[in-house]
XYZ file of N, CA and C in Angstrom:
462
model
N 87.199 74.793 108.186
C 87.247 76.461 108.164
C 85.558 76.264 107.637
N 85.803 78.170 107.921
C 84.601 78.300 107.841
C 84.324 78.944 106.266
N 82.689 79.046 105.747
C 82.688 79.689 104.659
C 82.426 80.811 104.358
N 82.901 81.080 102.901
C 83.180 82.784 103.241
C 81.905 83.408 102.214
N 81.638 84.351 103.017
C 80.797 84.973 103.016
C 81.019 86.796 102.390
N 79.738 87.495 102.176
C 80.345 88.374 101.381
C 78.962 89.430 101.238
N 79.163 90.382 102.358
C 77.960 91.382 102.428
C 78.225 92.589 102.018
N 77.725 93.754 101.496
C 77.857 95.073 101.304
C 78.309 95.786 102.713
N 79.526 96.099 102.483
C 80.202 97.228 103.846
C 79.612 98.086 103.958
N 79.228 99.185 105.563
C 78.876 99.546 106.144
C 80.245 100.504 106.172
N 79.373 101.840 107.215
C 80.108 102.464 107.402
C 80.528 101.811 109.357
N 80.130 100.676 109.710
C 80.429 99.752 110.380
C 81.757 99.505 109.689
N 82.247 99.274 109.365
C 82.590 97.767 109.145
C 84.572 98.780 108.057
N 84.308 100.495 108.659
C 85.693 101.132 108.521
C 86.345 100.964 109.047
N 86.938 100.755 109.714
C 88.165 99.729 110.679
C 88.220 98.706 110.108
N 87.835 97.584 109.909
C 88.418 96.569 108.863
C 88.913 97.011 108.010
N 88.416 97.709 107.346
C 88.484 97.664 106.000
C 89.607 98.871 105.630
N 89.871 100.638 106.252
C 91.465 100.809 106.630
C 91.880 100.021 106.696
N 92.274 99.204 108.254
C 93.755 98.245 108.159
C 93.845 97.162 106.843
N 92.883 96.338 106.265
C 93.287 95.937 105.423
C 93.915 96.405 103.823
N 93.063 97.937 104.332
C 93.614 99.190 102.243
C 95.227 99.036 102.885
N 95.276 98.973 104.645
C 96.524 99.327 104.281
C 97.545 98.098 103.841
N 97.454 97.046 104.096
C 97.579 95.970 103.536
C 98.106 96.065 102.869
N 97.043 96.083 101.366
C 96.554 95.914 100.482
C 98.009 96.943 99.648
N 98.548 98.407 99.641
C 98.906 99.346 99.641
C 100.521 98.845 99.653
N 100.576 98.858 101.384
C 102.052 98.202 101.259
C 102.443 97.118 100.708
N 101.399 96.238 100.387
C 101.863 94.934 100.032
C 103.089 94.941 98.573
N 103.839 94.087 98.620
C 104.578 93.986 97.468
C 103.481 93.319 95.685
N 104.080 93.312 94.996
C 105.182 94.189 94.075
C 104.620 96.322 94.075
N 103.009 96.406 94.544
C 103.393 98.088 93.651
C 103.316 98.452 95.243
N 104.084 98.988 96.140
C 103.764 99.570 97.261
C 103.622 100.474 97.350
N 102.517 101.507 97.545
C 102.565 102.462 97.991
C 102.488 103.359 99.329
N 102.764 104.544 99.418
C 101.891 104.709 100.410
C 100.929 104.992 100.543
N 100.801 104.663 102.208
C 98.835 104.923 102.823
C 98.758 105.915 103.149
N 98.329 106.672 103.016
C 96.801 108.144 103.763
C 95.515 107.413 104.129
N 96.936 107.280 105.651
C 94.691 107.174 106.070
C 93.425 108.551 106.164
N 94.328 109.018 106.605
C 93.455 110.239 106.658
C 91.896 110.323 105.512
N 92.864 110.090 104.506
C 92.735 110.609 103.171
C 92.033 109.418 102.678
N 92.391 108.140 102.879
C 91.274 106.484 102.487
C 90.069 106.867 103.419
N 90.240 106.704 104.103
C 88.963 107.514 104.923
C 87.926 108.631 104.494
N 88.233 109.420 104.196
C 87.777 110.675 103.571
C 86.607 109.487 102.730
N 87.600 109.487 102.196
C 87.185 108.470 100.275
C 86.302 107.489 100.363
N 86.903 106.681 101.673
C 86.048 105.277 101.932
C 84.065 106.365 102.447
N 84.178 107.414 103.208
C 82.692 108.007 103.711
C 81.963 108.638 102.611
N 83.167 109.029 101.679
C 82.205 109.692 100.029
C 82.008 108.916 99.298
N 83.100 107.627 99.157
C 82.145 106.206 98.481
C 80.295 106.053 98.702
N 80.608 105.492 100.199
C 79.133 105.469 100.822
C 78.051 105.842 100.334
N 78.458 106.854 100.527
C 77.531 108.078 100.890
C 77.084 108.575 99.303
N 77.533 107.800 98.537
C 76.712 107.626 96.347
C 76.447 106.969 96.171
N 75.828 106.351 96.053
C 76.012 104.609 96.051
C 75.807 104.801 94.184
N 75.939 106.079 93.173
C 76.195 105.487 91.754
C 77.447 105.532 91.970
N 78.371 106.444 92.810
C 80.191 105.079 92.640
C 80.658 103.598 92.498
N 79.091 103.038 93.597
C 80.122 101.824 92.998
C 79.701 101.399 94.268
N 80.115 100.325 94.474
C 80.005 99.723 95.599
C 81.270 98.685 96.846
N 81.051 98.626 97.434
C 82.167 97.821 98.425
C 81.647 96.464 99.057
N 82.198 95.993 99.299
C 81.819 94.166 100.101
C 82.995 94.135 100.616
N 82.111 93.091 102.222
C 83.644 92.648 102.888
C 83.330 91.533 102.678
N 84.475 90.763 103.096
C 85.024 89.496 102.897
C 85.311 88.376 104.019
N 84.142 87.891 103.847
C 83.979 87.284 105.819
C 83.826 85.566 105.316
N 84.785 85.245 107.112
C 84.845 83.595 106.607
C 84.147 83.422 108.712
N 83.202 83.906 108.699
C 82.439 83.660 110.201
C 82.517 85.135 110.197
N 82.376 85.487 111.952
C 82.768 86.281 111.451
C 84.041 87.426 111.465
N 85.032 86.456 110.918
C 85.986 87.436 110.605
C 86.280 87.806 109.504
N 86.663 88.546 109.507
C 86.796 90.194 107.530
C 88.607 89.731 107.500
N 88.344 88.782 106.370
C 89.595 88.353 105.338
C 88.934 89.374 104.212
N 89.212 90.064 103.813
C 89.149 90.747 102.807
C 87.541 91.581 102.144
N 88.507 91.955 101.019
C 87.104 93.150 100.416
C 87.741 93.149 98.824
N 86.387 93.829 97.945
C 86.736 94.387 96.766
C 85.581 95.667 96.851
N 86.157 96.011 96.128
C 85.572 97.257 95.412
C 85.162 96.979 94.035
N 83.754 97.936 93.405
C 83.536 97.859 92.414
C 83.611 99.653 91.335
N 83.874 100.093 90.467
C 83.853 101.496 90.772
C 82.742 101.685 89.547
N 82.028 102.187 89.748
C 81.460 102.480 88.028
C 81.017 103.726 87.068
N 81.702 103.286 86.375
C 81.658 105.197 84.886
C 80.790 104.564 83.768
N 81.014 105.512 82.665
C 79.834 105.287 81.660
C 81.184 105.595 80.347
N 81.140 104.804 79.078
C 82.014 105.565 78.255
C 81.382 104.826 77.352
N 81.608 105.536 76.259
C 80.988 105.400 74.697
C 81.289 103.968 73.936
N 83.065 103.468 73.981
C 83.620 102.792 73.708
C 82.558 101.294 74.034
N 82.411 101.328 75.675
C 81.588 99.919 76.152
C 79.947 100.827 76.477
N 79.434 100.470 75.792
C 78.005 101.545 75.498
C 76.896 101.440 76.664
N 77.911 102.127 77.379
C 77.386 102.628 78.499
C 77.575 102.645 79.643
N 77.248 102.367 80.232
C 78.251 101.463 81.718
C 79.273 100.761 81.972
N 80.397 100.985 82.417
C 81.798 100.168 83.280
C 81.639 100.978 83.930
N 82.694 99.650 84.435
C 82.849 99.601 86.246
C 84.384 99.332 86.063
N 85.428 99.658 86.887
C 86.848 98.800 87.550
C 86.162 98.383 89.183
N 87.059 96.780 89.078
C 88.078 96.403 89.923
C 88.548 97.064 90.919
N 88.292 97.904 92.101
C 89.465 99.488 91.939
C 90.203 98.427 92.674
N 89.850 97.587 93.509
C 91.092 96.628 94.882
C 89.813 95.764 95.210
N 90.487 95.005 94.658
C 90.280 93.331 95.758
C 91.429 92.704 96.269
N 91.594 92.050 97.674
C 92.674 92.330 98.803
C 91.654 91.187 100.187
N 92.856 90.127 100.096
C 91.756 88.669 100.570
C 93.349 88.301 101.817
N 93.541 88.628 102.442
C 94.414 88.265 103.392
C 94.795 87.424 102.839
N 96.650 87.336 104.138
C 97.659 86.420 103.500
C 97.401 84.745 103.553
N 95.964 84.926 105.170
C 96.697 83.683 105.399
C 95.326 82.567 105.134
N 94.396 83.970 104.316
C 93.236 83.385 103.645
C 93.176 83.245 102.142
N 94.378 83.091 101.925
C 94.503 83.507 99.647
C 94.491 81.650 99.464
N 94.035 81.891 97.729
C 94.892 80.240 97.828
C 93.289 79.346 98.109
N 92.343 79.976 98.404
C 90.694 78.718 98.783
C 89.804 79.094 98.515
N 90.422 79.935 96.807
C 89.275 80.158 96.163
C 88.291 81.512 96.309
N 88.996 82.524 97.321
C 88.344 83.665 98.107
C 88.137 84.549 96.843
N 89.137 84.827 96.505
C 89.455 85.960 95.048
C 88.652 85.157 93.895
N 88.648 83.778 94.017
C 87.907 83.749 92.619
C 85.912 83.705 92.940
N 86.301 83.454 93.962
C 84.522 83.516 94.561
C 84.086 85.353 94.298
N 85.323 86.632 94.821
C 85.398 87.580 94.559
C 84.367 87.994 93.977
N 85.361 88.043 92.826
C 84.981 88.311 90.969
C 84.240 87.617 90.236
N 83.554 86.598 90.282
C 83.058 86.386 90.372
C 80.907 86.748 90.319
N 80.673 87.602 91.882
C 80.338 88.210 92.886
C 80.582 89.352 92.120
N 81.272 89.984 92.211
C 81.377 91.582 92.084
C 79.833 91.733 90.609
N 80.698 90.608 89.323
C 80.770 90.786 87.887
C 79.068 90.117 88.106
N 78.538 89.553 88.695
C 77.099 89.476 88.898
C 76.231 90.802 89.649
N 76.517 90.931 90.578
C 76.469 92.499 90.969
C 76.721 93.698 90.126
N 77.938 93.369 88.790
C 77.932 94.867 88.280
C 76.124 94.139 87.098
N 75.724 93.562 86.550
C 75.509 93.328 86.088
C 74.388 93.738 86.474
N 73.789 92.984 87.657
C 72.329 93.780 88.324
C 71.899 95.275 87.726
N 72.835 95.732 87.941
C 73.520 97.149 88.070
C 73.703 97.563 86.276
N 73.628 96.962 85.566
C 73.743 97.412 84.047
C 74.638 97.763 83.736
N 75.846 97.430 83.994
C 77.429 97.164 83.703
C 78.428 96.600 82.670
N 78.406 97.004 81.128
C 78.313 96.257 80.320
C 79.937 95.818 79.682
N 80.735 95.717 80.816
C 81.732 95.542 80.770
C 82.492 96.017 82.321
N 84.095 95.342 82.499
C 84.328 95.205 83.760
C 85.820 94.926 83.654
N 86.828 96.600 84.163
C 87.783 96.415 84.010
C 89.255 96.028 84.890
N 89.623 96.390 84.688
C 90.824 96.392 85.990
C 92.494 96.711 86.209
N 93.017 96.870 87.076
C 94.892 96.821 86.875
C 95.525 95.867 87.807
N 96.258 95.678 86.966
C 97.364 94.501 88.058
C 98.884 94.960 88.299
N 99.496 95.162 89.576
C 99.959 95.471 89.344
C 101.722 93.846 88.524
N 103.130 95.026 87.878
C 103.354 94.208 87.145
C 104.790 93.087 88.018
N 104.795 91.398 88.034
C 105.350 90.786 89.008
C 103.684 90.761 90.076
N 102.727 90.885 89.882
C 102.163 90.179 91.007
C 100.996 89.104 90.415
N 102.109 88.272 89.829
C 101.427 87.631 89.483
C 100.246 85.809 89.295
N 99.903 86.567 90.654
C 99.186 85.313 91.127
C 97.610 85.662 90.857
N 97.622 87.226 91.514
C 96.624 87.904 90.736
C 96.341 88.114 89.658
N 97.666 88.537 87.986
C 97.599 88.085 87.034
C 96.314 86.581 86.833
N 96.586 85.546 87.444
C 96.719 84.584 87.028
C 94.931 84.270 86.999
N 94.986 84.920 88.284
C 93.155 84.380 88.988
C 92.459 85.055 87.616
N 93.164 87.092 87.446
C 91.991 87.441 86.586
C 92.281 86.519 84.952
N 93.190 86.353 85.047
C 93.007 85.313 83.355
C 92.102 84.578 83.795
N 92.398 83.476 84.309
C 91.693 82.462 84.761
C 89.707 83.252 84.072
N 89.428 83.826 85.352
C 88.284 84.514 84.721
C 88.143 84.802 83.888
N 88.937 85.898 83.055
C 88.060 85.581 81.752
C 88.896 87.017 80.938
N 89.166 87.421 81.887
C 90.069 89.040 81.782
C 91.356 88.730 80.425
N 90.975 89.675 79.887
C 91.796 89.912 78.813
C 93.064 91.177 78.842
N 94.254 90.673 78.553
C 94.698 91.912 78.371
C 94.936 92.609 77.398
N 95.315 93.753 76.809
C 95.331 94.178 75.591
C 96.425 95.351 75.829
N 96.566 96.323 74.832
C 97.873 96.818 73.886
C 97.415 98.474 74.191
N 96.716 98.334 75.528
C 96.672 99.664 75.728
C 97.489 99.330 77.284
N 97.506 101.811 77.834
C 98.023 101.824 78.915
C 97.497 102.287 79.502
N 97.450 101.828 81.211
C 96.823 102.941 82.184
C 97.601 104.293 82.137
N 96.665 105.223 81.855
C 98.139 105.883 81.667
C 98.283 107.508 83.250
N 97.574 108.374 83.861
C 96.833 108.986 84.604
C 97.907 110.298 85.272
N 97.128 111.420 85.331
C 97.209 112.833 86.019
C 96.876 113.164 87.285
N 97.064 113.187 87.938
C 96.092 113.670 89.469
C 96.336 115.215 89.101
N 94.864 115.020 89.440
C 94.687 117.402 88.771
C 94.396 117.905 90.236
N 93.801 117.181 91.127
C 94.306 117.530 92.713
C 94.340 116.897 93.531
N 96.286 116.704 94.074
C 96.846 115.860 95.231
C 97.582 117.031 95.486
N 96.804 116.958 97.066
C 97.100 117.113 98.047
C 99.259 116.913 98.299
């Protein structure tokens, strides 16, 4: 087993990332419809503006095995910059090796370096392994609900 490496993703990683984004979107329990053209455009726009956050590619040797995305916002409640772990994906064949834990620790360190005060995330109900990963990493559930209203949905 090769050691996990984490590096910032670039446009050259687009094909690998889109493949993994599709796998993440289509996995249970929170399966959603994957729109590759919209995801490609979003990825390119995200990379063009570093103030949005970062995407990191996780690899064993030369083999991409996952990715993690940090998106940055601003909150009065959290006294400045806050952020979301927007996506974390580990290939099914590389899970339970500590890669998720390592990716979250890496992301938190990078977030601190960017001046982020708090990191949020959401977990699909029924995704018990992800919930446990985040709980063990110190993330706490609270009595709020994430609510969404699309403003510009194609």
